[in-house]
Short mmCIF file of C-alpha atoms in Angstrom, two decimals:
data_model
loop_
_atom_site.label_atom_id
_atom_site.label_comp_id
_atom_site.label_asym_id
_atom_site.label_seq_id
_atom_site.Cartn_x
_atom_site.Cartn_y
_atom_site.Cartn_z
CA UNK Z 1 -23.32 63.34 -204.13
CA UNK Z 2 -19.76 62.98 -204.85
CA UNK Z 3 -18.56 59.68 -205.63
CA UNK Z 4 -17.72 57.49 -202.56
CA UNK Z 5 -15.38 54.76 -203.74
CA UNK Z 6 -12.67 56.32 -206.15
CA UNK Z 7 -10.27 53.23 -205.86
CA UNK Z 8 -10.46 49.43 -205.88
CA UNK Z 9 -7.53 49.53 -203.30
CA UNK Z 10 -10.71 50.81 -200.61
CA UNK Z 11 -11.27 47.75 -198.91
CA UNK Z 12 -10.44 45.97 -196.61
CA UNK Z 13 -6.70 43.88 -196.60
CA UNK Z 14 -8.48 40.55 -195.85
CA UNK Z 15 -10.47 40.65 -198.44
CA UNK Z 16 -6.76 40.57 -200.88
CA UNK Z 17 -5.73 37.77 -198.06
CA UNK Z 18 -8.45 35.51 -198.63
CA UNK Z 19 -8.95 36.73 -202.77
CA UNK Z 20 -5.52 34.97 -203.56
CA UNK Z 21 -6.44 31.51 -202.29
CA UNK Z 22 -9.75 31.74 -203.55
CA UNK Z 23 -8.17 32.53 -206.89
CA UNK Z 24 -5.66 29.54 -206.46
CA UNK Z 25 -7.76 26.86 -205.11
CA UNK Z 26 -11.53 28.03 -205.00
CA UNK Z 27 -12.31 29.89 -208.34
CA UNK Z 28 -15.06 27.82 -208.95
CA UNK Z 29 -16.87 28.22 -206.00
CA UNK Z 30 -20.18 30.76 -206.35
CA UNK Z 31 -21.83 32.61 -203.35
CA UNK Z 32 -24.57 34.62 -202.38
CA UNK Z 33 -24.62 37.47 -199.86
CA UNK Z 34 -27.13 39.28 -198.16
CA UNK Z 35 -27.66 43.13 -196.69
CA UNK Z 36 -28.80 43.24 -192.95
CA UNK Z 37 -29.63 46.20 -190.76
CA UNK Z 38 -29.34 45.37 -187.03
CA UNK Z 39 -30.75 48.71 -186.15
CA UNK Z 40 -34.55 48.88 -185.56
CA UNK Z 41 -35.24 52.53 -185.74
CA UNK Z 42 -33.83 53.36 -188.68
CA UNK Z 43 -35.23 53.66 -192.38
CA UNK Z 44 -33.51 53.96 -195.63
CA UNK Z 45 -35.63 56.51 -197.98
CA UNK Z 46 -36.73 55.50 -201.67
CA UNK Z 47 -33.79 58.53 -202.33
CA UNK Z 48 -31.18 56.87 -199.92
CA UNK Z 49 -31.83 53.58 -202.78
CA UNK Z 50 -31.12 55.32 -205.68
CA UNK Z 51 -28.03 57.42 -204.33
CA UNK Z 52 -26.85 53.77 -202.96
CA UNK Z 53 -27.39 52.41 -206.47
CA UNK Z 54 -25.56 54.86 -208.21
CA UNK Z 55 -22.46 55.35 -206.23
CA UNK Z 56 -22.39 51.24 -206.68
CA UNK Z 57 -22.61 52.24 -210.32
CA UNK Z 58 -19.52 54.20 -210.13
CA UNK Z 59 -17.77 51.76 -208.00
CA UNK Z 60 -18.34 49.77 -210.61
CA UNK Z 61 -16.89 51.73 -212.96
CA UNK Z 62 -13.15 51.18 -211.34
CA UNK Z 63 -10.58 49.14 -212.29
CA UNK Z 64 -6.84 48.64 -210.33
CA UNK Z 65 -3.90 51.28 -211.82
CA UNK Z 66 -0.55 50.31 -212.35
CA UNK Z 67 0.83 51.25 -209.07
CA UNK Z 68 -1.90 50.28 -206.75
CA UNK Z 69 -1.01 46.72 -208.49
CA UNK Z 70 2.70 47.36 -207.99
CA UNK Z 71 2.07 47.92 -204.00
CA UNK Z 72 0.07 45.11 -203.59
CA UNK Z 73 2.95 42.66 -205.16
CA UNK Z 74 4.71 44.53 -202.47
CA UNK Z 75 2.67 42.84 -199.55
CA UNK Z 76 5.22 39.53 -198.94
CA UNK Z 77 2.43 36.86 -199.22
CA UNK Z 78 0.69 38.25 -202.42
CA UNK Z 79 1.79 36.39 -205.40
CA UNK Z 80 2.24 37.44 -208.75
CA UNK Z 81 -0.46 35.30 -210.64
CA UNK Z 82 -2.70 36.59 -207.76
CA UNK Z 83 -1.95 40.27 -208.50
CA UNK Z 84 -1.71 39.29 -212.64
CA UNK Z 85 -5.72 38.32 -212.11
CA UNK Z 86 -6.68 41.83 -210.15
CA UNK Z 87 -5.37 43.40 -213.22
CA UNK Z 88 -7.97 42.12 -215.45
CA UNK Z 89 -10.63 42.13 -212.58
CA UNK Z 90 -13.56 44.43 -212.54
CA UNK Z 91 -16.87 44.61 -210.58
CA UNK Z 92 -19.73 43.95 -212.15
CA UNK Z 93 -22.77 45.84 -211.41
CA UNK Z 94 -25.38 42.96 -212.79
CA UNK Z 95 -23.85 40.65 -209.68
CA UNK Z 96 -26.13 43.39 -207.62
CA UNK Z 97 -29.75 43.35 -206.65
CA UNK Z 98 -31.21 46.46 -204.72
CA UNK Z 99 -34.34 46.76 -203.93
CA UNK Z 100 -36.63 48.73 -201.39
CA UNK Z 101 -38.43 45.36 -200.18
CA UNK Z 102 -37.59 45.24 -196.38
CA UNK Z 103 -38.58 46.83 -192.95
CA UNK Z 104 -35.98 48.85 -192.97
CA UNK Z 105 -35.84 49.91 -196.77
CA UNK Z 106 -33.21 48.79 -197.90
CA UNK Z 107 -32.24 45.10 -199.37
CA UNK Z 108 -29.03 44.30 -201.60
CA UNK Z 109 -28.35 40.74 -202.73
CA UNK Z 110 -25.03 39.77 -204.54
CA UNK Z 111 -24.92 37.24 -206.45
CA UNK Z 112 -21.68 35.54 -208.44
CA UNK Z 113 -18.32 33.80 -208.01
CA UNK Z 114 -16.92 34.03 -204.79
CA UNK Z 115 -13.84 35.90 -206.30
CA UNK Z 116 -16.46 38.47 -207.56
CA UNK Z 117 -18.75 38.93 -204.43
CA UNK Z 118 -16.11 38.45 -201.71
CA UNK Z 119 -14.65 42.00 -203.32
CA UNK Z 120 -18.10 43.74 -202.73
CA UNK Z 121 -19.22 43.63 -199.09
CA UNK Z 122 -16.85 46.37 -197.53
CA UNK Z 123 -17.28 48.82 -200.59
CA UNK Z 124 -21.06 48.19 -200.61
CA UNK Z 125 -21.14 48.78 -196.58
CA UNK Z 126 -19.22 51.70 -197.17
CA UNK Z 127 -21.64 53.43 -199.22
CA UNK Z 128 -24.53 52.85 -197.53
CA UNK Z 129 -23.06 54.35 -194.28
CA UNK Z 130 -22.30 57.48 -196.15
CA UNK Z 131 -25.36 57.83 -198.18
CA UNK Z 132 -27.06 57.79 -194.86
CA UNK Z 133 -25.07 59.94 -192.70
CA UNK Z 134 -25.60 62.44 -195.28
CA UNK Z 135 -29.08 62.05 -196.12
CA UNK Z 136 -30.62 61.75 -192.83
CA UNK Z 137 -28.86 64.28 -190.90
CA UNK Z 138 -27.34 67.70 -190.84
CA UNK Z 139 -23.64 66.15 -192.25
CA UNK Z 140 -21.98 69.32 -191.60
CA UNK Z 141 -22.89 68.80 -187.69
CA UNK Z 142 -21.88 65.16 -187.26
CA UNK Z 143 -18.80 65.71 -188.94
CA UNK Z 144 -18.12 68.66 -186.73
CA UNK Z 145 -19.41 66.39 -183.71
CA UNK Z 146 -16.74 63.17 -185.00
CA UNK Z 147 -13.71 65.96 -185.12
CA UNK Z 148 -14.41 66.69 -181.23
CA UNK Z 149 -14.21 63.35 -180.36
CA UNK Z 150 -11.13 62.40 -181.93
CA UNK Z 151 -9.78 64.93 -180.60
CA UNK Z 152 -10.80 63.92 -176.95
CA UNK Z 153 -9.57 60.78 -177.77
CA UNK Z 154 -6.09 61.94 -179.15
CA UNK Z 155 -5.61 63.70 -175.87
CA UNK Z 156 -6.26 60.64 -173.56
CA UNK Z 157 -3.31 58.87 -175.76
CA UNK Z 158 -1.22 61.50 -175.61
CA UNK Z 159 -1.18 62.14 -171.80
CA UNK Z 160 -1.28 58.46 -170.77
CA UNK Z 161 -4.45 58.29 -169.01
CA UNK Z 162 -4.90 55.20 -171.66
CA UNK Z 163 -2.56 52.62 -172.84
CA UNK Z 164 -3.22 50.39 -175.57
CA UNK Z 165 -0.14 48.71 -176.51
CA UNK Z 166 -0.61 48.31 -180.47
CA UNK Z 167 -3.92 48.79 -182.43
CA UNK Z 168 -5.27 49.30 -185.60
CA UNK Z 169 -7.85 51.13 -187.30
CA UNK Z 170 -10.53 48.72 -188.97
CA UNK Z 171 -13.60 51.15 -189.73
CA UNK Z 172 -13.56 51.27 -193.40
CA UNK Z 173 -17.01 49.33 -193.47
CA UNK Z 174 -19.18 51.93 -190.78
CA UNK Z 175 -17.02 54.96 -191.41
CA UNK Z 176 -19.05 58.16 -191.27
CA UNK Z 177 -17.43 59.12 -194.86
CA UNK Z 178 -14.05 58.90 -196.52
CA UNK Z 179 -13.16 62.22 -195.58
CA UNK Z 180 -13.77 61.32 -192.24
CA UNK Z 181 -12.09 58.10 -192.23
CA UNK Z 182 -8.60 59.65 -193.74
CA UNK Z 183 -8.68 62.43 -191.23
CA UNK Z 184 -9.02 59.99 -188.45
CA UNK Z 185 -5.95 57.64 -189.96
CA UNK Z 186 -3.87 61.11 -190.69
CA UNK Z 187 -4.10 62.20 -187.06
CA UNK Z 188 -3.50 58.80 -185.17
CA UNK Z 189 0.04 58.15 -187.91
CA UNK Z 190 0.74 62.04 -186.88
CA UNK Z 191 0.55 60.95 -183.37
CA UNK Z 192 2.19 57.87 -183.23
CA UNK Z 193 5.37 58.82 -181.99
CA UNK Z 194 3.99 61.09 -179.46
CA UNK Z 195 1.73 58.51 -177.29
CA UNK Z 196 1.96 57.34 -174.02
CA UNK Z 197 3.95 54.54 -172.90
CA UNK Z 198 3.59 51.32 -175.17
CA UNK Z 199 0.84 52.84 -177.18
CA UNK Z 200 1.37 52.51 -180.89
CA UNK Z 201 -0.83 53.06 -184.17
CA UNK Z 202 0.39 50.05 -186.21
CA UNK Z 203 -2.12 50.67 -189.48
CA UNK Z 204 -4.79 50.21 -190.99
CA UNK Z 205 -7.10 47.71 -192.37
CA UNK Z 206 -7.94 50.09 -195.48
CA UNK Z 207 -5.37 49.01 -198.21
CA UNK Z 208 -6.04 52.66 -200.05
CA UNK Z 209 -5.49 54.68 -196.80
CA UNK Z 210 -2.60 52.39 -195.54
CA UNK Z 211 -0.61 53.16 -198.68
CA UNK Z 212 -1.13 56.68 -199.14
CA UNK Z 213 0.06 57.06 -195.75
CA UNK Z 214 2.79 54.77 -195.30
CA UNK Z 215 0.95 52.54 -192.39
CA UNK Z 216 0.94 48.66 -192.22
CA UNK Z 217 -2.22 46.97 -194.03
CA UNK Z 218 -3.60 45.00 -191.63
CA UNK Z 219 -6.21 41.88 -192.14
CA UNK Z 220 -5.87 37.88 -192.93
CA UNK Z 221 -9.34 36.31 -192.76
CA UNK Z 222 -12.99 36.96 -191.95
CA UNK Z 223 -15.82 34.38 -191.21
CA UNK Z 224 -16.65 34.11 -194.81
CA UNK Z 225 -13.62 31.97 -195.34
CA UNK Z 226 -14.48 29.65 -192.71
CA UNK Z 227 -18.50 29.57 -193.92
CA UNK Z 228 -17.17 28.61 -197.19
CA UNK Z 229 -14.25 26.51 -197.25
CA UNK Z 230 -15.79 24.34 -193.93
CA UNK Z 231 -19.69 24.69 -195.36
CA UNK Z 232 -19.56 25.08 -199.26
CA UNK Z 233 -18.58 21.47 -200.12
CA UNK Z 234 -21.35 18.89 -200.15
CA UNK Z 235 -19.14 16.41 -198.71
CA UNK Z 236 -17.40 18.50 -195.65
CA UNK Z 237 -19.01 17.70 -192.22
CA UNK Z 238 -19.84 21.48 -191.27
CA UNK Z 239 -18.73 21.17 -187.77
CA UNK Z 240 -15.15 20.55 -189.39
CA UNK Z 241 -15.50 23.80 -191.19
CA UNK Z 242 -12.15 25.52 -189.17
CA UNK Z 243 -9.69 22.32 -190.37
CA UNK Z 244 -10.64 23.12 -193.96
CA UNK Z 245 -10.25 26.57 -193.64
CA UNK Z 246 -7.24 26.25 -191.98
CA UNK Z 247 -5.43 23.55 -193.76
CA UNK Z 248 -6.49 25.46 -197.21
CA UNK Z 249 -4.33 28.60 -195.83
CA UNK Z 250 -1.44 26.47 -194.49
CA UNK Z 251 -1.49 25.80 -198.31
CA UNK Z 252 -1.09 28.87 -199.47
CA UNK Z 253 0.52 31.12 -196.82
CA UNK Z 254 2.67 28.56 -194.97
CA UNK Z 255 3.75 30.48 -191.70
CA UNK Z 256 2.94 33.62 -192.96
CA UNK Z 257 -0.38 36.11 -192.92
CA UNK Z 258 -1.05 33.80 -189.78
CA UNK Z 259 -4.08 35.16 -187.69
CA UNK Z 260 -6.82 32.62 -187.44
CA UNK Z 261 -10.79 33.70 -186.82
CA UNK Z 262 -11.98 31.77 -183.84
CA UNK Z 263 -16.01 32.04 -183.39
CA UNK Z 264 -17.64 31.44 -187.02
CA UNK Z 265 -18.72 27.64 -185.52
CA UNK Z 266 -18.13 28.83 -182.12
CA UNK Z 267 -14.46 28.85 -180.38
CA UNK Z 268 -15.07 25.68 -178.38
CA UNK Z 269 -15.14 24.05 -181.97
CA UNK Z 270 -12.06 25.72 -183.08
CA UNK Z 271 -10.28 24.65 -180.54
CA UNK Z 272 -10.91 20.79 -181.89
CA UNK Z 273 -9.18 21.86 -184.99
CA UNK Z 274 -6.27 24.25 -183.72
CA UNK Z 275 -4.08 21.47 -182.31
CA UNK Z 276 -0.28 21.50 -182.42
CA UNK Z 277 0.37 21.98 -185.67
CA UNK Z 278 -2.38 24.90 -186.96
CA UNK Z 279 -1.58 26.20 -183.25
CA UNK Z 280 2.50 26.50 -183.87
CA UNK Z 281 1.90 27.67 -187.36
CA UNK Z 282 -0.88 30.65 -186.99
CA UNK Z 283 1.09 33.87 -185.08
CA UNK Z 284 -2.30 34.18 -183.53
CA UNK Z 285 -5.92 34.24 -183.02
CA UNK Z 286 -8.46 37.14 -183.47
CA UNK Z 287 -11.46 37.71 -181.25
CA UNK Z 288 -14.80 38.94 -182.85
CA UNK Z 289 -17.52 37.93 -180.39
CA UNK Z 290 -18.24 36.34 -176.84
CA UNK Z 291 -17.38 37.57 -173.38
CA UNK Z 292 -12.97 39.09 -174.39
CA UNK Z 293 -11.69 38.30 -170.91
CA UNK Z 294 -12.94 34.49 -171.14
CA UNK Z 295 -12.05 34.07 -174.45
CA UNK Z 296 -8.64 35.25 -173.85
CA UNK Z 297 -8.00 33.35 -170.93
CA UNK Z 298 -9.44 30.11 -172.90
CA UNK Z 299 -6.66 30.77 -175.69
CA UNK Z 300 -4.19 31.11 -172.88
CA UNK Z 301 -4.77 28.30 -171.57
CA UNK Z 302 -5.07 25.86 -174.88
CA UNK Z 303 -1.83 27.88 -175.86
CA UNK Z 304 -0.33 25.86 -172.27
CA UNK Z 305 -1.91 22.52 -172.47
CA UNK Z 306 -0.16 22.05 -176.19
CA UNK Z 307 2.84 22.50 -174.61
CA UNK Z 308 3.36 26.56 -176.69
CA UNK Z 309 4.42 29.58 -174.46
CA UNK Z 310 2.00 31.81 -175.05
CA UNK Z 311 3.93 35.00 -175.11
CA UNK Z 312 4.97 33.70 -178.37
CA UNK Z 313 1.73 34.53 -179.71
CA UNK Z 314 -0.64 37.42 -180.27
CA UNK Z 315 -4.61 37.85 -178.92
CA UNK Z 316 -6.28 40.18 -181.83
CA UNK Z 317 -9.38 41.81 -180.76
CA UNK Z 318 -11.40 43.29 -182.81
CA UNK Z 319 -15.20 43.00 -180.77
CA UNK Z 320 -17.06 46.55 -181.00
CA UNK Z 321 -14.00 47.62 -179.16
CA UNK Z 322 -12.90 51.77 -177.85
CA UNK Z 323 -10.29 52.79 -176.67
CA UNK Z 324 -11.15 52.41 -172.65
CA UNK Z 325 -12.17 48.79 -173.36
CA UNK Z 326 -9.10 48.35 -175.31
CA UNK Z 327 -6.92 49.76 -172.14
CA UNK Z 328 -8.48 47.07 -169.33
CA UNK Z 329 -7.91 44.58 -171.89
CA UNK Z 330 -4.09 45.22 -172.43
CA UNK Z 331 -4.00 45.34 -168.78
CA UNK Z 332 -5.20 42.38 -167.76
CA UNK Z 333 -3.17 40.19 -171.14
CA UNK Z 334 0.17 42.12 -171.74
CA UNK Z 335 1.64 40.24 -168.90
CA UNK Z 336 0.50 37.06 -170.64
CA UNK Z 337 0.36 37.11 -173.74
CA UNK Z 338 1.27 39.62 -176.73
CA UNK Z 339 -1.94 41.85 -176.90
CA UNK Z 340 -2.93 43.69 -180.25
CA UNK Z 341 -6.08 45.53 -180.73
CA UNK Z 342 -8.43 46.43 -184.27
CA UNK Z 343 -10.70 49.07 -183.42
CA UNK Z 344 -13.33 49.97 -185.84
CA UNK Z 345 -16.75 52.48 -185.42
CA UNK Z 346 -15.38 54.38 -182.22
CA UNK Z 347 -12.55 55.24 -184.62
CA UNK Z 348 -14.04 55.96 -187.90
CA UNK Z 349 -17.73 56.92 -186.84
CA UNK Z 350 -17.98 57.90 -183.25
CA UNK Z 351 -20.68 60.80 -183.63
CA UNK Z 352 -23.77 62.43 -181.53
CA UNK Z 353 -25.85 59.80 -183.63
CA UNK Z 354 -25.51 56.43 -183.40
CA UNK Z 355 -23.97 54.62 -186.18
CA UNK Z 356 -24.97 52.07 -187.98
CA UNK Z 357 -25.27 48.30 -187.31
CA UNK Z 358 -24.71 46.99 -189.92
CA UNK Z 359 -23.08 43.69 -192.02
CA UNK Z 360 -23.31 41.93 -195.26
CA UNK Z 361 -23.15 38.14 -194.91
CA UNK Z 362 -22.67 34.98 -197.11
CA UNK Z 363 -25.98 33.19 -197.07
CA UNK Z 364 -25.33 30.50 -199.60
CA UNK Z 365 -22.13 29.12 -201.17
CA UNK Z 366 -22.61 26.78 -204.14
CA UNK Z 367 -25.88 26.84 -203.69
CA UNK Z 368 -26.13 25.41 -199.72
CA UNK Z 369 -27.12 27.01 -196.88
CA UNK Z 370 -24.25 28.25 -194.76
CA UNK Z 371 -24.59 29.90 -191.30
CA UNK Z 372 -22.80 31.53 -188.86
CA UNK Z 373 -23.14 30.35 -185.40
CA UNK Z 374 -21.27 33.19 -183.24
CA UNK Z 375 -20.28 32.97 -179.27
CA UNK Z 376 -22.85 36.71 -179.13
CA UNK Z 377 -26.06 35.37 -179.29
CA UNK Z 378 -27.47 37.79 -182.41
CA UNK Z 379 -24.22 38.38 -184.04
CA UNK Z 380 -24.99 34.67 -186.19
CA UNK Z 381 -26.29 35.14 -189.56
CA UNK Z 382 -28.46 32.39 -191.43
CA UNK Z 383 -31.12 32.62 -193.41
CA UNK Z 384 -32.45 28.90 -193.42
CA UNK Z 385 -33.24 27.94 -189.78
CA UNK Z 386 -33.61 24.42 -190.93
CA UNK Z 387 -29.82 24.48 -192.60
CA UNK Z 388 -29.13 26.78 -188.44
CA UNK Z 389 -30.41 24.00 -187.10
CA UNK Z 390 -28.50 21.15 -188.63
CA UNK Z 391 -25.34 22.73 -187.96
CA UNK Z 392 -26.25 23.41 -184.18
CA UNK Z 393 -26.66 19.60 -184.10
CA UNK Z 394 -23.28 18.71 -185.92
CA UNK Z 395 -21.47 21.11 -183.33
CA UNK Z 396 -23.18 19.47 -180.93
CA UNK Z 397 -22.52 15.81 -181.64
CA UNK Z 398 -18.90 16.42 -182.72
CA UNK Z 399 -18.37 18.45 -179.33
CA UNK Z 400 -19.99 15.69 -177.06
CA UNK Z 401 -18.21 12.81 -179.57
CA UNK Z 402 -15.04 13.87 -180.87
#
């Protein structure tokens, strides 16, 4: 199989966004992540493995050129001693373990500094959505199947029978395969101009894609950063993980790269944290789980009682989104509040087969337990229900105390 990942500019932007202040003011931290298949009928062959484990090889095998460095200095809120590091960063193949040794055939363990293994999930996820696509179907067909329905879905922009306001593309993680991911990106930048109404393709969350064709990179932080900062230190109460996280990106970003992740501890405990000042600071908030309408409305209204207009800020959602849910949700918010949607699978994988559910997830970070505990019952990730437990009970306390 050709090689999957040919630069280390494929990932994801937030992974960059939360790199630089792990490389400023966490560098000592170390964390371990875990590979989990949500999908219970499917099965990753002893050949599926070894493909996976070489194109990780060859991932491996990359290292940043002088103008992928030179762009990402370009990004306002990437510093120079930042960038200096990725220069001299690599990947390092012994921070993997893959084995065979799960139901569904497949398990990969990382294992390292958090500056290492934070740069691995979206790659790793990467490959083993295309090693499967192509392995356990007729490629040729889905990708013939994927054109189709881009093309349906071009159409419905173009003529206005949807509006979306402005969206981004954020399916670097389940794409079907590169090739299919850059086609996708190529058409909706081609289109841009030529969609209905407010409709507008802002960019990207693909740093590789977004530069090569001239889009905005798109991405701040992912639940990681709240799982670490808020659970990693033996002396942080966990259900105070958001005011760590926050207050440690105040530090570095100040008012800028300013879109906070609501639902890693649940958005009823964020809210504790995102008074006045993380509220007038952060642009926005991004939604990744729970019931959209409700959350939005619950934003709305903690955007009122702190005394902040709300159409001053933005609602990001990013929840297994398409385009149609996308359009009911702009139409019920634009009026209220500035509206902005990432849009992931049904962009970069939207086939006759289902895709893939799948995620990698930190499971320990300097050498605790850290969990997860989403507003989607199922979407949490833990793997000590003792550690699950204790932080259920912090939430708890703090929410009935505090």
């Amino acid at each position: 199989m050709e090689q999957i990942i040919n630069s280390l500019l494929e990932n994801d932007l937030y992974k960059f966004s939360m790199g630089q202040v792990i490389y400023h003011q966490f560098s000592d931290y170390k964390t371990t992540w875990d590979f989990k298949c949500r999908n219970k009928d499917v099965y990753f062959t002893s050949e599926m493995v070894e493909e996976i484990k070489e194109q990780i090889k060859l991932y491996c095998n990359l290292r940043f050129t002088e103008n992928e460095l030179e762009y990402l200095h370009s990004i306002k809120w990437l510093k120079g001693s930042y960038v200096d590091f990725l220069r001299l960063w690599q990947p390092r193949y012994e921070d993997f373990e893959i084995t065979t040794d799960a139901d569904c055939g497949l398990t990969i363990e990382t294992k390292g500094t958090w500056l290492n293994t934070s740069m691995y999930e979206i790659p790793a996820l990467a490959i083993v959505n295309e090693v499967y696509f192509r392995m356990a179907y007729d490629y040729d067909e889905l990708f013939e199947s994927f054109k189709k329905r881009l093309d349906e879905k071009c159409e419905k922009l173009k003529d206005g029978k949807l509006e979306l306001g402005n969206f981004s593309e954020f399916g670097l993680r389940r794409r079907l395969s590169a090739k299919a991911q850059e086609i996708a990106i190529e058409k909706l930048a081609d289109l841009s101009g030529k969609m209905h109404g407010t409709t507008k393709f802002i960019g990207t969350s693909n740093v590789y894609l977004a530069k090569k064709y001239n889009l905005t990179p798109v991405g701040t932080m992912a639940h990681e950063w709240i799982m670490c900062v808020g659970q990693g230190n033996h002396k942080h109460n966990p259900a105070y993980s958001n005011w760590y996280a926050l207050d440690a990106w105040v530090k570095e970003y100040g008012i800028l790269n300013g879109t906070a992740l609501t639902d890693t501890i649940t958005t009823d405990c964020f809210l504790k944290d995102f008074q006045l000042t993380y509220a007038t600071l952060f642009s926005g908030v991004r939604h990744d789980s729970g019931d959209p309408f409700e959350w939005g409305e619950k934003m709305i209204k903690h955007y009122k009682n702190l005394g902040i207009n709300p159409q001053n800020k933005t609602l990001l959602f990013s929840d297994s989104l398409d385009f149609e849910r996308a359009d009911k949700l702009y139409k019920y918010f634009s009026k209220k509040i500035n509206v902005a949607f990432g849009i992931g699978t049904y962009i970069s994988n939207d086939t006759d087969v289902p895709a893939l559910n799948i995620v990698m997830k930190t499971t320990k970070c300097n050498g605790m337990d850290v969990a997860k505990i989403s507003d989607t019952p199922g979407k949490g990730m833990c793997r000590n229900p003792k550690y699950e437990h204790y932080l259920t009970r912090c939430i708890d306390w703090r929410m009935q105390n505090d």
